[in-house]
Amino acid sequence: MKIELFVPCFVDQLYPETAFNTIKILEKAGCEVSYNAKQTCCGQPAYNAGYWEQAKEIGNKFLNDFSETNYIVAPSASCVGMVKNGFNDLFTNTMVHNKCRSMQSNIFELSDFLINVLKRDYFGAELEGRAVYHDSCSGLRECKIKAEPRQLLAKVHGLEMLEMKDTDMCCGFGGTFAVKFDAISSAMAEQKVNNALEMEADYIISTDLSCLMHLDGYIQKNNIPLKTMHIADVLANGWLDY
């Protein structure tokens, strides 16, 4: 199966190892992964800030950077959610309407793709410790992902998964929300981190590095003994045979 990898811009710039781990996982699952180095952004920052014309320009580039026939997989529910939902506002009843609909049907967040398309939930990963899973707003509400990451994490050797209180509550990032309403954003991050600490967790795991980046900022600032990990980094951890 041929897969086109979509690496969101902030993953490319700040967390490239997660992108490489996504490739490792897909290849271990038997996929042929291709990457178009000309790709940039899905347009979500401009779209969320209300600059729809600029978002449309970036979105058009996205539609040209990927094909209509192959699966597109990304380690980000937020960016996948933008394509699946935000593109409706930008491209419905336009000349690229049909092309957009084809891509919306073929794009998947990583855990969704592994479970619901490839039917794979075990990759031989190992990680010692206790962890909680954070349901990102985009993953839960836009991509409808809840059981999939938990099914994958349940098969990680040495990892004890716990359900923290208010796991489906927003972490407070929300893109420009964290800039415009920094006090509220920080308080929401504090609440999420405290919920994880109540479970005596070593890790907070999620499908979205944007959430994890926000939470890790609060953790680092307050010297809290807690780590954040993207699910791709967890699933690629501890391999002995790759």
Short mmCIF file of N, CA, C and O in Angstrom, two decimals, residues 68-122:
data_model
loop_
_atom_site.label_atom_id
_atom_site.label_comp_id
_atom_site.label_asym_id
_atom_site.label_seq_id
_atom_site.Cartn_x
_atom_site.Cartn_y
_atom_site.Cartn_z
N GLU A 68 -4.98 12.48 -5.42
CA GLU A 68 -6.35 12.15 -5.06
C GLU A 68 -6.53 10.65 -4.84
O GLU A 68 -7.56 10.23 -4.32
N THR A 69 -5.57 9.85 -5.24
CA THR A 69 -5.75 8.40 -5.26
C THR A 69 -5.14 7.66 -4.08
O THR A 69 -5.62 6.60 -3.69
N ASN A 70 -4.06 8.19 -3.50
CA ASN A 70 -3.39 7.49 -2.41
C ASN A 70 -3.90 7.95 -1.05
O ASN A 70 -4.44 9.04 -0.90
N TYR A 71 -3.71 7.08 -0.05
CA TYR A 71 -3.97 7.50 1.31
C TYR A 71 -2.95 8.57 1.71
O TYR A 71 -1.77 8.50 1.35
N ILE A 72 -3.40 9.55 2.49
CA ILE A 72 -2.54 10.59 3.05
C ILE A 72 -2.60 10.43 4.57
O ILE A 72 -3.68 10.40 5.15
N VAL A 73 -1.44 10.29 5.20
CA VAL A 73 -1.40 10.05 6.65
C VAL A 73 -0.56 11.13 7.31
O VAL A 73 0.51 11.50 6.80
N ALA A 74 -1.03 11.63 8.45
CA ALA A 74 -0.32 12.69 9.17
C ALA A 74 -0.31 12.41 10.67
O ALA A 74 -1.30 11.89 11.21
N PRO A 75 0.78 12.75 11.36
CA PRO A 75 0.83 12.60 12.82
C PRO A 75 0.23 13.81 13.53
O PRO A 75 0.83 14.38 14.44
N SER A 76 -0.96 14.20 13.10
CA SER A 76 -1.60 15.38 13.69
C SER A 76 -3.09 15.37 13.40
O SER A 76 -3.50 15.58 12.25
N ALA A 77 -3.90 15.13 14.42
CA ALA A 77 -5.35 15.16 14.24
C ALA A 77 -5.83 16.57 13.93
O ALA A 77 -6.81 16.76 13.21
N SER A 78 -5.13 17.56 14.45
CA SER A 78 -5.51 18.96 14.23
C SER A 78 -5.46 19.32 12.75
O SER A 78 -6.40 19.91 12.19
N CYS A 79 -4.36 18.97 12.09
CA CYS A 79 -4.20 19.31 10.67
C CYS A 79 -5.09 18.46 9.78
O CYS A 79 -5.63 18.94 8.79
N VAL A 80 -5.25 17.18 10.15
CA VAL A 80 -6.18 16.33 9.42
C VAL A 80 -7.60 16.87 9.55
O VAL A 80 -8.37 16.91 8.58
N GLY A 81 -7.95 17.33 10.75
CA GLY A 81 -9.27 17.91 10.97
C GLY A 81 -9.49 19.15 10.14
O GLY A 81 -10.61 19.40 9.67
N MET A 82 -8.45 19.93 9.92
CA MET A 82 -8.56 21.11 9.07
C MET A 82 -8.91 20.72 7.65
O MET A 82 -9.80 21.31 7.03
N VAL A 83 -8.22 19.72 7.12
CA VAL A 83 -8.50 19.29 5.75
C VAL A 83 -9.89 18.69 5.65
O VAL A 83 -10.65 18.98 4.72
N LYS A 84 -10.26 17.85 6.61
CA LYS A 84 -11.55 17.16 6.56
C LYS A 84 -12.73 18.10 6.77
O LYS A 84 -13.81 17.87 6.23
N ASN A 85 -12.52 19.16 7.54
CA ASN A 85 -13.64 20.02 7.89
C ASN A 85 -13.48 21.46 7.42
O ASN A 85 -14.38 22.02 6.79
N GLY A 86 -12.33 22.08 7.72
CA GLY A 86 -12.12 23.47 7.33
C GLY A 86 -12.14 23.68 5.83
O GLY A 86 -12.59 24.74 5.35
N PHE A 87 -11.66 22.69 5.08
CA PHE A 87 -11.64 22.82 3.62
C PHE A 87 -13.05 22.91 3.04
O PHE A 87 -13.21 23.39 1.91
N ASN A 88 -14.06 22.46 3.77
CA ASN A 88 -15.43 22.59 3.29
C ASN A 88 -15.79 24.07 3.12
O ASN A 88 -16.46 24.46 2.15
N ASP A 89 -15.35 24.90 4.06
CA ASP A 89 -15.63 26.33 3.98
C ASP A 89 -14.87 27.00 2.85
O ASP A 89 -15.34 27.99 2.27
N LEU A 90 -13.70 26.45 2.52
CA LEU A 90 -12.84 27.10 1.54
C LEU A 90 -13.11 26.66 0.10
O LEU A 90 -12.95 27.45 -0.83
N PHE A 91 -13.52 25.39 -0.09
CA PHE A 91 -13.54 24.86 -1.45
C PHE A 91 -14.87 24.25 -1.91
O PHE A 91 -14.96 23.75 -3.02
N THR A 92 -15.91 24.30 -1.08
CA THR A 92 -17.21 23.81 -1.52
C THR A 92 -17.72 24.64 -2.70
O THR A 92 -17.68 25.87 -2.67
N ASN A 93 -18.18 23.95 -3.74
CA ASN A 93 -18.72 24.58 -4.95
C ASN A 93 -17.69 25.46 -5.67
O ASN A 93 -18.04 26.47 -6.29
N THR A 94 -16.43 25.06 -5.59
CA THR A 94 -15.38 25.73 -6.37
C THR A 94 -14.92 24.77 -7.45
O THR A 94 -15.38 23.63 -7.54
N MET A 95 -13.96 25.19 -8.25
CA MET A 95 -13.46 24.35 -9.34
C MET A 95 -12.72 23.12 -8.82
O MET A 95 -12.55 22.14 -9.54
N VAL A 96 -12.26 23.17 -7.58
CA VAL A 96 -11.53 22.03 -7.02
C VAL A 96 -12.39 21.25 -6.02
O VAL A 96 -11.87 20.48 -5.21
N HIS A 97 -13.68 21.44 -6.10
CA HIS A 97 -14.62 20.79 -5.17
C HIS A 97 -14.41 19.27 -5.14
O HIS A 97 -14.23 18.68 -4.07
N ASN A 98 -14.44 18.62 -6.29
CA ASN A 98 -14.34 17.17 -6.35
C ASN A 98 -12.97 16.67 -5.90
O ASN A 98 -12.86 15.64 -5.22
N LYS A 99 -11.93 17.38 -6.30
CA LYS A 99 -10.58 17.01 -5.88
C LYS A 99 -10.46 17.10 -4.36
O LYS A 99 -9.87 16.21 -3.72
N CYS A 100 -11.03 18.13 -3.79
CA CYS A 100 -11.00 18.31 -2.35
C CYS A 100 -11.73 17.17 -1.64
O CYS A 100 -11.23 16.60 -0.67
N ARG A 101 -12.89 16.79 -2.16
CA ARG A 101 -13.67 15.72 -1.54
C ARG A 101 -12.91 14.39 -1.58
O ARG A 101 -12.95 13.60 -0.64
N SER A 102 -12.21 14.14 -2.67
CA SER A 102 -11.42 12.90 -2.78
C SER A 102 -10.33 12.86 -1.71
O SER A 102 -10.12 11.83 -1.06
N MET A 103 -9.63 13.97 -1.53
CA MET A 103 -8.57 14.01 -0.53
C MET A 103 -9.13 13.92 0.88
O MET A 103 -8.53 13.30 1.76
N GLN A 104 -10.29 14.53 1.10
CA GLN A 104 -10.89 14.45 2.42
C GLN A 104 -11.24 13.01 2.80
O GLN A 104 -11.18 12.63 3.96
N SER A 105 -11.57 12.21 1.81
CA SER A 105 -11.89 10.80 2.05
C SER A 105 -10.64 9.97 2.30
O SER A 105 -10.71 8.91 2.93
N ASN A 106 -9.50 10.44 1.81
CA ASN A 106 -8.27 9.65 1.85
C ASN A 106 -7.29 10.07 2.93
O ASN A 106 -6.28 9.40 3.13
N ILE A 107 -7.55 11.16 3.64
CA ILE A 107 -6.58 11.63 4.64
C ILE A 107 -6.95 11.11 6.02
O ILE A 107 -8.13 11.08 6.40
N PHE A 108 -5.93 10.64 6.76
CA PHE A 108 -6.15 10.03 8.06
C PHE A 108 -5.10 10.48 9.06
O PHE A 108 -3.92 10.64 8.71
N GLU A 109 -5.50 10.64 10.30
CA GLU A 109 -4.55 10.75 11.41
C GLU A 109 -3.95 9.37 11.62
O GLU A 109 -4.58 8.34 11.36
N LEU A 110 -2.71 9.32 12.11
CA LEU A 110 -1.94 8.08 12.18
C LEU A 110 -2.66 6.95 12.89
O LEU A 110 -2.78 5.84 12.35
N SER A 111 -3.13 7.16 14.12
CA SER A 111 -3.76 6.07 14.88
C SER A 111 -5.04 5.60 14.22
O SER A 111 -5.35 4.40 14.22
N ASP A 112 -5.79 6.51 13.65
CA ASP A 112 -7.01 6.17 12.91
C ASP A 112 -6.68 5.27 11.73
O ASP A 112 -7.35 4.26 11.47
N PHE A 113 -5.61 5.61 11.02
CA PHE A 113 -5.21 4.83 9.85
C PHE A 113 -4.73 3.44 10.25
O PHE A 113 -5.11 2.43 9.64
N LEU A 114 -3.92 3.37 11.31
CA LEU A 114 -3.39 2.08 11.74
C LEU A 114 -4.50 1.12 12.16
O LEU A 114 -4.49 -0.06 11.80
N ILE A 115 -5.47 1.62 12.90
CA ILE A 115 -6.52 0.76 13.43
C ILE A 115 -7.62 0.47 12.41
O ILE A 115 -8.02 -0.67 12.20
N ASN A 116 -8.11 1.52 11.75
CA ASN A 116 -9.31 1.36 10.93
C ASN A 116 -9.05 1.03 9.46
O ASN A 116 -9.95 0.56 8.77
N VAL A 117 -7.82 1.29 8.98
CA VAL A 117 -7.50 0.94 7.59
C VAL A 117 -6.56 -0.27 7.54
O VAL A 117 -6.87 -1.27 6.89
N LEU A 118 -5.45 -0.19 8.27
CA LEU A 118 -4.49 -1.29 8.24
C LEU A 118 -4.85 -2.44 9.17
O LEU A 118 -4.33 -3.55 9.03
N LYS A 119 -5.71 -2.16 10.16
CA LYS A 119 -6.12 -3.17 11.14
C LYS A 119 -4.91 -3.71 11.92
O LYS A 119 -4.78 -4.90 12.18
N ARG A 120 -4.02 -2.81 12.31
CA ARG A 120 -2.81 -3.17 13.07
C ARG A 120 -2.79 -2.41 14.39
O ARG A 120 -3.00 -1.20 14.42
N ASP A 121 -2.53 -3.11 15.48
CA ASP A 121 -2.45 -2.43 16.77
C ASP A 121 -1.21 -2.81 17.58
O ASP A 121 -1.04 -2.33 18.71
N TYR A 122 -0.33 -3.65 17.03
CA TYR A 122 0.86 -4.07 17.77
C TYR A 122 2.10 -3.83 16.93
O TYR A 122 2.18 -4.28 15.78
#
